[in-house]
Short mmCIF file of C-alpha atoms in Angstrom, two decimals:
data_model
loop_
_atom_site.label_atom_id
_atom_site.label_comp_id
_atom_site.label_asym_id
_atom_site.label_seq_id
_atom_site.Cartn_x
_atom_site.Cartn_y
_atom_site.Cartn_z
CA UNK A 1 8.66 32.64 2.72
CA UNK A 2 11.44 31.26 0.52
CA UNK A 3 11.00 31.55 -3.25
CA UNK A 4 10.95 28.35 -5.26
CA UNK A 5 14.50 27.44 -6.34
CA UNK A 6 16.10 30.05 -4.04
CA UNK A 7 17.93 27.43 -1.92
CA UNK A 8 20.06 24.91 -3.80
CA UNK A 9 21.72 23.29 -0.79
CA UNK A 10 21.33 23.96 2.89
CA UNK A 11 22.11 22.68 6.34
CA UNK A 12 19.39 23.20 8.93
CA UNK A 13 20.19 22.52 12.57
CA UNK A 14 18.07 19.90 14.30
CA UNK A 15 15.15 21.67 15.98
CA UNK A 16 15.62 24.89 13.98
CA UNK A 17 12.31 24.43 12.17
CA UNK A 18 9.31 23.89 14.42
CA UNK A 19 6.56 24.34 11.84
CA UNK A 20 6.47 24.07 8.07
CA UNK A 21 3.78 24.42 5.46
CA UNK A 22 3.84 22.20 2.40
CA UNK A 23 3.67 23.79 -1.01
CA UNK A 24 0.15 24.52 -2.19
CA UNK A 25 -1.69 21.70 -3.87
CA UNK A 26 -0.23 18.76 -1.92
CA UNK A 27 -3.07 16.42 -0.99
CA UNK A 28 -2.90 13.39 1.32
CA UNK A 29 -5.71 10.82 1.58
CA UNK A 30 -5.72 7.73 3.78
CA UNK A 31 -8.34 5.01 4.01
CA UNK A 32 -8.24 2.72 7.01
CA UNK A 33 -9.53 -0.57 5.64
CA UNK A 34 -9.34 -2.58 8.87
CA UNK A 35 -9.20 -6.37 8.69
CA UNK A 36 -9.94 -8.99 6.03
CA UNK A 37 -10.38 -12.48 7.45
CA UNK A 38 -10.03 -15.58 5.29
CA UNK A 39 -8.29 -14.27 2.17
CA UNK A 40 -9.75 -16.10 -0.88
CA UNK A 41 -7.93 -17.63 -3.87
CA UNK A 42 -9.46 -15.08 -6.24
CA UNK A 43 -8.30 -11.47 -6.58
CA UNK A 44 -10.27 -9.42 -4.05
CA UNK A 45 -10.68 -5.65 -3.75
CA UNK A 46 -9.76 -4.91 -0.13
CA UNK A 47 -10.35 -1.16 -0.25
CA UNK A 48 -9.59 1.97 -2.21
CA UNK A 49 -8.50 5.56 -2.04
CA UNK A 50 -9.58 8.39 -4.37
CA UNK A 51 -7.45 11.42 -5.20
CA UNK A 52 -8.52 14.61 -6.96
CA UNK A 53 -5.56 16.33 -8.58
CA UNK A 54 -6.02 19.99 -9.52
CA UNK A 55 -3.00 19.82 -11.85
CA UNK A 56 -0.63 17.21 -13.23
CA UNK A 57 1.81 15.62 -10.81
CA UNK A 58 2.64 12.38 -9.06
CA UNK A 59 0.75 10.19 -6.62
CA UNK A 60 2.76 8.23 -4.06
CA UNK A 61 0.74 5.19 -2.97
CA UNK A 62 1.20 2.90 0.01
CA UNK A 63 -0.81 -0.21 0.94
CA UNK A 64 0.26 -1.66 4.27
CA UNK A 65 -0.79 -4.13 6.92
CA UNK A 66 0.04 -7.55 8.34
CA UNK A 67 -0.63 -10.94 6.79
CA UNK A 68 -1.19 -13.70 9.35
CA UNK A 69 -0.74 -17.22 8.00
CA UNK A 70 -1.95 -20.29 9.86
CA UNK A 71 0.66 -22.69 8.50
CA UNK A 72 3.22 -23.44 5.81
CA UNK A 73 2.67 -23.65 2.04
CA UNK A 74 0.52 -20.53 2.38
CA UNK A 75 1.11 -17.21 0.64
CA UNK A 76 -0.67 -13.88 0.27
CA UNK A 77 -0.21 -11.82 -2.88
CA UNK A 78 -0.88 -8.15 -2.15
CA UNK A 79 -0.70 -5.04 -4.25
CA UNK A 80 -2.18 -1.88 -5.71
CA UNK A 81 -4.09 -1.55 -8.97
CA UNK A 82 -5.81 1.08 -11.07
CA UNK A 83 -8.98 -1.03 -11.19
CA UNK A 84 -10.56 -3.20 -8.51
CA UNK A 85 -8.98 -6.65 -8.21
CA UNK A 86 -5.75 -5.87 -10.10
CA UNK A 87 -2.04 -5.59 -9.30
CA UNK A 88 -1.01 -3.47 -12.28
CA UNK A 89 1.01 -0.95 -10.21
CA UNK A 90 2.82 -3.11 -7.65
CA UNK A 91 2.64 -6.62 -6.20
CA UNK A 92 4.29 -8.24 -3.17
CA UNK A 93 4.10 -11.69 -1.57
CA UNK A 94 4.03 -12.60 2.12
CA UNK A 95 4.07 -16.09 3.59
CA UNK A 96 5.85 -19.44 3.52
CA UNK A 97 6.09 -21.24 0.18
CA UNK A 98 6.86 -24.78 1.33
CA UNK A 99 6.43 -27.03 4.34
CA UNK A 100 3.69 -28.89 6.15
CA UNK A 101 3.61 -27.20 9.56
CA UNK A 102 0.72 -25.33 11.14
CA UNK A 103 2.65 -22.67 13.03
CA UNK A 104 0.98 -19.25 12.90
CA UNK A 105 3.19 -16.43 11.57
CA UNK A 106 2.90 -12.67 10.99
CA UNK A 107 4.28 -10.94 7.89
CA UNK A 108 4.18 -7.12 7.88
CA UNK A 109 4.00 -5.71 4.34
CA UNK A 110 4.07 -2.38 2.54
CA UNK A 111 3.43 -2.09 -1.18
CA UNK A 112 4.54 1.25 -2.63
CA UNK A 113 4.01 2.76 -6.08
CA UNK A 114 4.64 6.14 -7.71
CA UNK A 115 2.22 7.11 -10.49
CA UNK A 116 2.39 10.08 -12.86
CA UNK A 117 -1.09 11.63 -13.22
CA UNK A 118 -2.88 14.36 -15.15
CA UNK A 119 -5.41 16.67 -13.51
CA UNK A 120 -8.60 14.88 -12.50
CA UNK A 121 -10.06 12.34 -10.11
CA UNK A 122 -8.86 8.75 -9.96
CA UNK A 123 -9.09 5.82 -7.59
CA UNK A 124 -6.48 3.25 -6.61
CA UNK A 125 -7.34 -0.17 -5.20
CA UNK A 126 -5.74 -2.46 -2.61
CA UNK A 127 -5.92 -6.04 -3.88
CA UNK A 128 -5.17 -9.38 -2.27
CA UNK A 129 -5.42 -13.08 -3.04
CA UNK A 130 -4.10 -16.44 -1.91
CA UNK A 131 -2.65 -18.27 -4.95
CA UNK A 132 -4.25 -21.72 -5.19
CA UNK A 133 -0.84 -23.41 -5.40
CA UNK A 134 0.11 -21.87 -2.01
CA UNK A 135 -3.25 -22.07 -0.23
CA UNK A 136 -2.78 -24.89 2.29
CA UNK A 137 -3.89 -22.80 5.29
CA UNK A 138 -5.99 -19.73 6.06
CA UNK A 139 -4.68 -16.15 5.84
CA UNK A 140 -6.01 -13.14 7.72
CA UNK A 141 -5.03 -9.58 6.84
CA UNK A 142 -5.07 -7.04 9.67
CA UNK A 143 -4.47 -3.31 10.19
CA UNK A 144 -4.92 -2.59 6.47
CA UNK A 145 -4.43 0.97 5.18
CA UNK A 146 -4.10 2.50 1.75
CA UNK A 147 -2.62 5.99 1.48
CA UNK A 148 -2.20 8.38 -1.44
CA UNK A 149 -0.08 11.53 -1.45
CA UNK A 150 -0.53 13.81 -4.48
CA UNK A 151 2.44 16.05 -5.26
CA UNK A 152 1.83 18.64 -8.01
CA UNK A 153 4.44 19.29 -10.72
#
């Protein structure tokens, strides 16, 4: 066991560490959301993850998946919020803004946010919508996951 702050810099040979235990209190939670077919033009809660923090710290959030568009002039807005149907932590777009084609395309995405938290339980929400101005074709979202990693101070 190495005391906190005992090593300021180090070089560890590849393969020298075969097992490691994270510091006490680190919590990881992942919710596999699955698929959402036919993304609407209104903000939609796609899934959530709940974290219980024993102390203050930070939560690293990730919302990932693939947006499949069925033509041009079609965009998905995706993000993470502190309440259902919001993007108040992070927002990202995936799709093709202009054009008139109907070629199907895949757009992998990963929205990431870092949030400072106090002790307690809180939920974070994966949100998606198709803006009406860029809604010419359908959008399916597949392989959706939202992950939270709590790191105590």
